[in-house]
Amino acid sequence: MAKSATRYICTSCGAVSLKYSGKCFACQSWGTLEESAIEEPLAGNSSTDNVLPASETLQQPGNSVSQQRISTGIGELDRVLGGGLMPASAVLIGGEPGIGKSTLMLQLARHTSPLNILYVSGEESPSQIRDRANRLSITSNDLRLVPEVNLEKIIGVIDREQPDIVIIDSIQTLYSGEYKSSAGTITQIRECTSELIRSAKSRNFILLVIGHITKTGSLAGPKTLEHMVDTVLQFEGEGYQWYRMIRSVKNRFGPTNEIGVFRMDEKGLEEVKNPSEFFISGRSTGVPGNSVLAAIEGSRAVLVEVQALVSKTNYPMPQRISSGFDLKRITIILAVLEKRLGIPTWGQDVFIKVAGGLKLVEPASDLAVAAAVASGISNTALSPGMVCAGEIGLSGELRAISDGERRIREAAHLGFDTILLPSANTRELKSSIRKLPVTVKGCNSLQEALDHMHL
């Protein structure tokens, strides 16, 4: 008989504590410890304690057969996955309610035939799913719906049906009868996911797990959940907007931080072939406070509009508000502008927004943010044909960035005539790059870049 032990697990970092505390000892987060009952088998009562697992001989590299990826039939999703789905892999998909997770999973049935798909729904009834499938014009004899939340019964259905792809919607609704806790707790989420992954590896099917997110936008459940799966995909954007973005947060079989852009309409999620046109469409030229960034998202270059609104504050402490950009980095950029360049930022409310809902994480976006702020302060609009990218150092210098040539090609492709980059990225350009109809200007410092922008 197993004895029960109570542990407290941090939902932020996965650290385990024997007693409750308001603050996690590992990541120092407040209010993240949740109670979890762990079943521990008594020592010595198992007949398999001394049984060693069978060993396997690894094939020589020349004789090994590489696994073929399975295309989803959706180009943007294949890009984010690194070329398609890997057999016997586990993929976790997270996002806000109503953003399109279930819609995307249903659309797989349209493109992956004749693969057998088992759709396990713990939140919606089969009639609701059928109504959505009819609205999306999805008809497939290879899709099986199972309205079940008990893990043991789901494993039994998998053994009977022998599917190629299993979709779990969602993991927070499942529970195992071996544990006393209710569905959605840390213990149930962790153990149910672990058992499903073991089943996927042993039975050689692809596991797609839909997960909820918290108020902060991170995946709900223990942090170890992200380490257990092979790939983590996260929806970005707002549920009330037409456009959705899927970002690869983790991928053992492909690049990370890759994005796929979709447009939600009555027929479901449709691919956006050229994301740059989406991110800079509808931008207002000749307006102070707007700049265009040549960003790198995964393996593609994307042009993004960065907007800044600067106004005199009415409060003792000026506001710093950002959407799509790290607030701490904004503070550093404003300090460099004031200390190194003498541009007054104190006493000014600064609001930063990345158009289209994209979240900028790469350091090369510093220059575009600084240019937008300086443009807003001086009330001078930037040239509509200018693009920029560069990392700003604390002394005001521009540091080298990655993939400068891809940024130049994308700027030229969309008709921009000038791109500002750090000088280190312009010294050894290929002859094919120099022939493009775009002027490449190298800058050693932020002051030099703003001089080129006439700010």
Coordinates of C-alpha atoms in Angstrom, one line a residue:
M1 CA 0.0 0.0 0.0
A2 CA 1.3 3.5 -0.9
K3 CA 1.7 6.1 1.8
S4 CA 0.7 9.7 1.0
A5 CA 3.1 12.6 1.4
T6 CA 2.2 16.3 1.1
R7 CA 4.6 18.6 -0.8
Y8 CA 4.3 22.2 -1.9
I9 CA 5.3 22.8 -5.5
C10 CA 6.1 26.3 -7.0
T11 CA 4.0 26.9 -10.1
S12 CA 6.7 29.3 -11.4
C13 CA 9.9 27.3 -11.2
G14 CA 8.8 23.8 -10.1
A15 CA 10.8 23.8 -6.8
V16 CA 9.5 21.4 -4.1
S17 CA 9.2 22.4 -0.4
L18 CA 8.2 20.2 2.5
K19 CA 6.2 23.0 4.2
Y20 CA 4.2 25.9 3.0
S21 CA 5.7 29.3 2.7
G22 CA 4.4 32.5 1.2
K23 CA 7.6 32.9 -0.8
C24 CA 9.4 30.3 -2.9
F25 CA 12.9 29.7 -1.7
A26 CA 14.2 29.1 -5.2
C27 CA 12.8 31.8 -7.5
Q28 CA 11.7 34.2 -4.7
S29 CA 8.2 34.5 -6.1
W30 CA 5.3 35.2 -3.8
G31 CA 2.1 33.1 -3.5
T32 CA 3.2 30.4 -6.0
L33 CA 3.5 27.4 -3.7
E34 CA 0.6 25.0 -4.1
E35 CA -0.2 21.9 -2.1
S36 CA 0.4 18.5 -3.9
A37 CA -0.2 15.0 -2.6
I38 CA 2.4 12.6 -3.8
E39 CA 1.9 8.8 -3.6
E40 CA 5.1 7.1 -2.6
P41 CA 5.3 3.3 -2.8
L42 CA 6.6 1.5 0.3
A43 CA 10.1 0.2 -0.2
G44 CA 10.6 -3.5 -0.8
N45 CA 7.0 -4.3 -1.6
S46 CA 7.4 -4.4 -5.4
S47 CA 8.4 -7.6 -7.2
T48 CA 10.1 -5.6 -10.0
D49 CA 12.5 -3.6 -7.7
N50 CA 15.5 -5.7 -8.8
V51 CA 14.5 -6.2 -12.4
L52 CA 16.9 -4.4 -14.8
P53 CA 15.5 -2.8 -18.0
A54 CA 16.4 -4.3 -21.3
S55 CA 19.3 -2.8 -23.1
E56 CA 19.4 -1.8 -26.7
T57 CA 22.4 -1.5 -29.1
L58 CA 22.8 1.8 -30.9
Q59 CA 23.1 1.6 -34.6
Q60 CA 26.2 3.1 -36.3
P61 CA 25.6 6.6 -37.7
G62 CA 26.0 5.2 -41.2
N63 CA 23.2 2.6 -40.7
S64 CA 20.8 4.7 -38.8
V65 CA 17.5 5.7 -40.4
S66 CA 16.4 9.3 -39.7
Q67 CA 12.8 9.8 -38.8
Q68 CA 10.7 11.6 -41.4
R69 CA 8.7 14.7 -40.4
I70 CA 5.0 14.7 -40.9
S71 CA 3.8 17.9 -42.6
T72 CA 0.7 19.5 -41.1
G73 CA -0.3 20.9 -44.4
I74 CA -0.2 24.4 -42.8
G75 CA 3.0 26.2 -44.0
E76 CA 3.2 28.6 -41.1
L77 CA 2.7 25.9 -38.5
D78 CA 5.4 23.7 -40.2
R79 CA 7.8 26.6 -40.1
V80 CA 7.3 27.1 -36.3
L81 CA 7.7 23.3 -35.7
G82 CA 10.9 23.2 -37.7
G83 CA 9.6 21.5 -40.8
G84 CA 6.7 19.4 -39.5
L85 CA 5.7 17.1 -36.7
M86 CA 8.2 14.5 -35.5
P87 CA 6.9 10.9 -34.8
A88 CA 6.5 10.0 -31.1
S89 CA 6.9 13.6 -30.1
A90 CA 4.9 15.7 -27.5
V91 CA 3.8 19.2 -28.3
L92 CA 2.3 21.6 -25.8
I93 CA 0.1 24.5 -27.2
G94 CA -0.8 27.4 -24.9
G95 CA -2.9 30.6 -25.3
E96 CA -5.7 32.6 -24.1
P97 CA -9.3 31.3 -24.3
G98 CA -10.9 31.8 -27.7
I99 CA -7.6 32.6 -29.5
G100 CA -7.8 29.6 -31.8
K101 CA -6.1 26.6 -30.2
S102 CA -9.0 24.2 -30.8
T103 CA -9.6 25.6 -34.2
L104 CA -6.0 25.0 -35.3
M105 CA -6.1 21.4 -34.0
L106 CA -9.3 20.7 -35.9
Q107 CA -7.8 22.1 -39.1
L108 CA -5.0 19.5 -38.8
A109 CA -7.6 16.8 -39.8
R110 CA -8.1 18.6 -43.1
H111 CA -4.5 18.4 -44.1
T112 CA -3.1 15.2 -42.4
S113 CA -5.4 12.6 -44.0
P114 CA -5.1 9.6 -44.1
L115 CA -3.5 9.7 -40.6
N116 CA -5.9 8.7 -37.9
I117 CA -6.5 11.5 -35.3
L118 CA -8.0 10.9 -31.9
Y119 CA -9.5 14.1 -30.5
V120 CA -10.0 13.9 -26.7
S121 CA -12.3 16.7 -25.5
G122 CA -12.7 17.4 -21.8
E123 CA -14.2 20.9 -22.2
E124 CA -16.6 20.7 -25.1
S125 CA -19.2 18.2 -26.1
P126 CA -19.0 16.2 -29.4
S127 CA -21.9 18.3 -30.8
Q128 CA -20.0 21.6 -30.1
I129 CA -17.0 20.2 -31.9
R130 CA -19.1 19.0 -34.8
D131 CA -20.7 22.4 -35.2
R132 CA -17.2 24.0 -35.3
A133 CA -16.1 21.5 -37.8
N134 CA -19.1 22.2 -40.0
R135 CA -18.4 25.9 -39.8
L136 CA -14.8 25.3 -40.9
S137 CA -16.0 22.9 -43.7
I138 CA -13.9 20.1 -42.1
T139 CA -15.1 16.6 -43.1
S140 CA -12.8 13.7 -42.3
N141 CA -13.4 10.0 -41.7
D142 CA -10.0 9.8 -40.0
L143 CA -11.0 12.0 -37.0
R144 CA -12.4 10.3 -33.9
L145 CA -14.0 12.3 -31.0
V146 CA -13.8 11.1 -27.4
P147 CA -15.5 13.1 -24.7
E148 CA -13.5 11.8 -21.7
V149 CA -11.5 13.2 -18.8
N150 CA -10.4 10.0 -17.0
L151 CA -6.8 9.2 -17.9
E152 CA -7.1 5.4 -17.6
K153 CA -10.1 5.3 -20.0
I154 CA -8.2 7.5 -22.5
I155 CA -5.2 5.2 -22.5
G156 CA -7.6 2.3 -23.1
V157 CA -9.1 4.1 -26.1
I158 CA -5.6 4.8 -27.5
D159 CA -4.8 1.1 -27.2
R160 CA -8.0 0.2 -29.1
E161 CA -7.9 2.8 -31.8
Q162 CA -4.1 2.9 -32.4
P163 CA -4.2 6.6 -33.6
D164 CA -1.3 8.4 -35.4
I165 CA -2.1 11.7 -33.7
V166 CA -3.7 12.3 -30.3
I167 CA -5.1 15.7 -29.4
I168 CA -5.8 16.5 -25.7
D169 CA -8.1 19.5 -25.2
S170 CA -7.2 20.3 -22.5
I171 CA -4.7 18.9 -20.0
Q172 CA -6.3 20.8 -17.1
T173 CA -9.5 18.8 -17.4
L174 CA -7.9 15.3 -17.1
Y175 CA -7.5 13.3 -13.9
S176 CA -6.1 10.0 -12.9
G177 CA -7.9 7.7 -10.5
E178 CA -4.6 6.9 -8.8
Y179 CA -4.5 10.3 -7.1
K180 CA -7.0 11.8 -4.8
S181 CA -6.6 15.4 -5.9
S182 CA -9.0 17.0 -8.3
A183 CA -8.5 17.8 -12.0
G184 CA -6.4 20.8 -12.7
T185 CA -4.1 20.5 -9.6
I186 CA -0.3 20.3 -10.0
T187 CA -0.2 16.6 -9.2
Q188 CA -2.9 15.7 -11.8
I189 CA -1.4 17.9 -14.5
R190 CA 2.1 16.6 -14.0
E191 CA 1.2 12.9 -13.7
C192 CA -1.4 12.8 -16.5
T193 CA 1.1 14.6 -18.9
S194 CA 3.9 12.2 -17.9
E195 CA 1.7 9.1 -18.5
L196 CA 0.5 10.4 -21.9
I197 CA 4.1 11.2 -23.0
R198 CA 5.2 7.7 -22.0
S199 CA 2.4 6.3 -24.0
A200 CA 3.3 8.4 -27.0
K201 CA 6.9 7.3 -26.9
S202 CA 6.1 3.6 -26.5
R203 CA 3.2 3.5 -29.0
N204 CA 4.8 5.9 -31.5
F205 CA 2.0 8.4 -31.9
I206 CA 2.2 12.2 -32.0
L207 CA 0.8 13.9 -28.8
L208 CA -0.7 17.4 -29.1
V209 CA -1.6 18.9 -25.7
I210 CA -3.6 22.1 -25.3
G211 CA -2.9 24.0 -22.1
H212 CA -4.4 27.0 -20.3
I213 CA -2.4 30.1 -19.4
T214 CA -2.3 32.2 -16.3
K215 CA -3.1 35.9 -15.9
T216 CA 0.6 36.8 -16.5
G217 CA 0.5 35.0 -19.9
S218 CA 2.6 31.9 -18.9
L219 CA 1.5 28.3 -19.2
A220 CA -0.6 27.1 -16.3
G221 CA 0.6 24.2 -14.2
P222 CA 4.1 23.4 -12.9
K223 CA 7.1 24.6 -14.8
T224 CA 8.3 21.0 -15.2
L225 CA 5.4 20.6 -17.7
E226 CA 7.4 22.6 -20.2
H227 CA 10.5 20.5 -19.6
M228 CA 8.6 17.2 -20.1
V229 CA 7.4 17.9 -23.7
D230 CA 9.5 18.2 -26.8
T231 CA 8.0 21.4 -28.2
V232 CA 6.1 24.4 -26.6
L233 CA 4.1 26.6 -28.9
Q234 CA 2.3 29.7 -27.6
F235 CA -0.3 31.8 -29.2
E236 CA 0.3 35.6 -29.0
G237 CA -2.1 38.4 -29.8
E238 CA -5.5 39.4 -28.6
G239 CA -8.6 37.3 -28.9
Y240 CA -10.6 40.2 -30.3
Q241 CA -8.1 40.9 -33.1
W242 CA -8.1 39.2 -36.5
Y243 CA -4.4 38.3 -36.4
R244 CA -2.8 35.5 -34.4
M245 CA 0.8 34.6 -33.9
I246 CA 2.3 31.3 -32.8
R247 CA 5.7 31.4 -31.3
S248 CA 8.0 28.4 -30.7
V249 CA 9.1 28.9 -27.1
K250 CA 10.9 25.5 -26.9
N251 CA 11.7 23.0 -29.7
R252 CA 14.0 20.0 -29.5
F253 CA 13.7 19.4 -33.2
G254 CA 14.0 22.9 -34.6
P255 CA 14.7 26.6 -34.0
T256 CA 13.2 28.4 -31.1
N257 CA 11.6 31.8 -31.1
E258 CA 10.2 31.1 -34.6
I259 CA 6.9 32.7 -35.3
G260 CA 4.0 31.9 -37.6
V261 CA 1.3 34.5 -38.5
F262 CA -2.3 33.7 -39.1
R263 CA -5.5 35.6 -39.8
M264 CA -8.7 34.4 -38.1
D265 CA -11.9 34.6 -40.2
E266 CA -15.1 32.6 -40.5
K267 CA -13.2 29.7 -42.3
G268 CA -10.7 29.4 -39.4
L269 CA -7.0 30.3 -39.3
E270 CA -5.5 31.3 -42.6
E271 CA -1.8 31.8 -43.2
V272 CA -0.2 35.2 -43.6
K273 CA 2.6 34.6 -46.2
N274 CA 4.3 38.0 -45.7
P275 CA 4.2 39.0 -42.0
S276 CA 6.1 42.3 -42.7
E277 CA 3.2 43.7 -44.8
F278 CA 0.9 42.9 -41.9
F279 CA 3.0 44.5 -39.2
I280 CA 3.6 47.8 -41.2
S281 CA 0.3 48.0 -43.0
G282 CA -1.8 51.0 -42.2
R283 CA 1.1 52.9 -40.6
S284 CA 0.9 56.7 -40.7
T285 CA 3.9 58.4 -42.3
G286 CA 4.9 61.9 -41.3
V287 CA 3.8 61.4 -37.7
P288 CA 6.4 62.1 -34.9
G289 CA 7.2 59.1 -32.6
N290 CA 7.0 56.3 -35.2
S291 CA 9.9 54.2 -36.4
V292 CA 10.3 51.0 -38.4
L293 CA 12.5 48.1 -37.0
A294 CA 14.1 45.4 -39.1
A295 CA 13.7 42.5 -36.7
I296 CA 14.6 38.9 -36.8
E297 CA 12.0 36.4 -35.6
G298 CA 13.4 32.9 -35.7
S299 CA 14.7 32.3 -39.3
R300 CA 12.9 35.2 -41.0
A301 CA 13.3 39.0 -41.1
V302 CA 10.3 41.0 -40.2
L303 CA 9.7 44.7 -40.5
V304 CA 7.8 46.1 -37.4
E305 CA 6.4 49.5 -36.6
V306 CA 7.4 50.9 -33.2
Q307 CA 5.3 53.8 -31.8
A308 CA 6.2 56.2 -29.0
L309 CA 4.0 58.8 -27.4
V310 CA 5.9 61.4 -25.2
S311 CA 4.0 64.0 -23.3
K312 CA 4.6 66.2 -20.3
T313 CA 3.6 64.5 -17.1
N314 CA 1.1 65.8 -14.5
Y315 CA 2.5 63.6 -11.8
P316 CA 5.6 63.7 -9.6
M317 CA 6.7 60.4 -11.1
P318 CA 6.5 60.2 -14.9
Q319 CA 4.8 57.1 -16.3
R320 CA 6.6 54.4 -18.3
I321 CA 4.1 52.1 -20.0
S322 CA 4.9 49.6 -22.7
S323 CA 3.1 47.1 -24.9
G324 CA 5.3 44.5 -26.6
F325 CA 8.6 45.7 -25.2
D326 CA 10.4 45.1 -21.9
L327 CA 9.8 48.0 -19.5
K328 CA 13.3 47.7 -17.9
R329 CA 15.0 48.1 -21.2
I330 CA 12.9 51.2 -21.9
T331 CA 14.2 52.7 -18.6
I332 CA 17.8 52.0 -19.7
I333 CA 17.3 53.5 -23.2
L334 CA 15.7 56.6 -21.6
A335 CA 18.7 56.9 -19.2
V336 CA 21.1 56.7 -22.2
L337 CA 19.2 59.4 -24.1
E338 CA 19.3 61.8 -21.2
K339 CA 22.8 61.1 -19.8
R340 CA 24.8 60.6 -23.0
L341 CA 22.9 62.6 -25.6
G342 CA 21.4 65.3 -23.4
I343 CA 17.8 64.6 -24.6
P344 CA 15.4 65.4 -21.7
T345 CA 13.3 62.5 -20.7
W346 CA 12.6 63.3 -17.0
G347 CA 9.2 64.9 -16.5
Q348 CA 7.9 63.2 -19.6
D349 CA 5.3 60.3 -19.7
V350 CA 6.6 57.7 -22.2
F351 CA 4.3 55.2 -23.8
I352 CA 5.7 52.5 -26.1
K353 CA 3.7 50.2 -28.4
V354 CA 4.7 47.6 -30.9
A355 CA 2.1 47.6 -33.7
G356 CA 0.5 44.3 -34.5
G357 CA 0.8 42.8 -31.0
L358 CA 4.3 41.4 -31.6
K359 CA 6.6 41.1 -28.5
L360 CA 10.1 42.3 -29.2
V361 CA 12.8 40.4 -27.3
E362 CA 16.0 40.8 -29.3
P363 CA 18.5 43.5 -28.4
A364 CA 18.6 44.9 -31.9
S365 CA 15.2 46.6 -31.3
D366 CA 16.9 49.2 -29.0
L367 CA 17.7 51.6 -31.8
A368 CA 14.1 51.7 -33.1
V369 CA 12.7 52.4 -29.6
A370 CA 15.3 55.2 -29.0
A371 CA 14.5 56.7 -32.4
A372 CA 10.8 56.7 -31.8
V373 CA 11.3 58.3 -28.4
A374 CA 13.7 61.0 -29.7
S375 CA 11.3 61.7 -32.6
G376 CA 8.4 62.1 -30.1
I377 CA 10.4 64.5 -27.9
S378 CA 11.6 66.6 -30.8
N379 CA 8.2 66.4 -32.5
T380 CA 10.0 65.6 -35.8
A381 CA 8.9 62.8 -38.0
L382 CA 11.3 60.2 -39.4
S383 CA 11.7 59.6 -43.1
P384 CA 9.0 57.2 -44.3
G385 CA 11.6 55.2 -46.2
M386 CA 14.0 54.6 -43.3
V387 CA 14.5 51.3 -41.4
C388 CA 16.9 50.8 -38.4
A389 CA 18.2 48.1 -36.1
G390 CA 20.9 48.1 -33.5
E391 CA 21.8 47.3 -29.9
I392 CA 22.6 50.3 -27.6
G393 CA 25.3 50.1 -25.1
L394 CA 25.3 52.0 -21.8
S395 CA 27.9 54.5 -23.1
G396 CA 25.7 55.2 -26.2
E397 CA 27.6 53.1 -28.7
L398 CA 25.9 50.8 -31.2
R399 CA 26.9 47.2 -30.9
A400 CA 26.9 44.5 -33.7
I401 CA 23.7 42.5 -34.2
S402 CA 23.0 39.2 -35.9
D403 CA 21.7 38.6 -39.4
G404 CA 22.3 42.1 -40.8
E405 CA 22.1 40.9 -44.4
R406 CA 18.7 39.4 -44.0
R407 CA 17.4 42.6 -42.5
I408 CA 18.8 44.5 -45.5
R409 CA 17.1 42.2 -48.0
E410 CA 13.7 42.5 -46.3
A411 CA 13.9 46.3 -46.2
A412 CA 14.8 46.3 -49.9
H413 CA 12.0 43.8 -50.7
L414 CA 9.4 46.1 -49.2
G415 CA 10.6 49.2 -50.9
F416 CA 12.5 51.1 -48.2
D417 CA 15.4 53.2 -49.4
T418 CA 17.6 53.5 -46.3
I419 CA 18.6 51.2 -43.4
L420 CA 20.7 52.2 -40.4
L421 CA 22.8 49.4 -38.8
P422 CA 25.8 49.3 -36.5
S423 CA 29.1 49.9 -38.4
A424 CA 30.3 46.4 -37.5
N425 CA 27.5 45.0 -39.7
T426 CA 28.3 47.1 -42.7
R427 CA 32.0 46.5 -43.2
E428 CA 32.1 43.3 -45.1
L429 CA 28.8 43.1 -47.0
K430 CA 28.4 40.8 -50.0
S431 CA 28.4 42.3 -53.5
S432 CA 24.8 41.0 -54.0
I433 CA 23.8 43.0 -50.9
R434 CA 25.4 46.2 -52.2
K435 CA 23.5 45.9 -55.5
L436 CA 20.1 46.0 -53.7
P437 CA 18.1 49.3 -54.1
V438 CA 18.6 50.3 -50.5
T439 CA 21.2 52.6 -49.0
V440 CA 23.0 50.9 -46.0
K441 CA 24.5 53.4 -43.5
G442 CA 26.7 52.2 -40.6
C443 CA 26.7 54.1 -37.3
N444 CA 29.1 53.8 -34.4
S445 CA 27.0 55.5 -31.8
L446 CA 23.4 56.4 -31.1
Q447 CA 24.2 60.1 -31.6
E448 CA 25.4 59.3 -35.1
A449 CA 22.3 57.3 -35.9
L450 CA 20.0 60.1 -34.7
D451 CA 22.0 62.6 -36.8
H452 CA 21.3 60.5 -39.9
M453 CA 17.6 60.7 -38.9
H454 CA 17.8 64.5 -38.5
L455 CA 16.7 64.3 -34.9

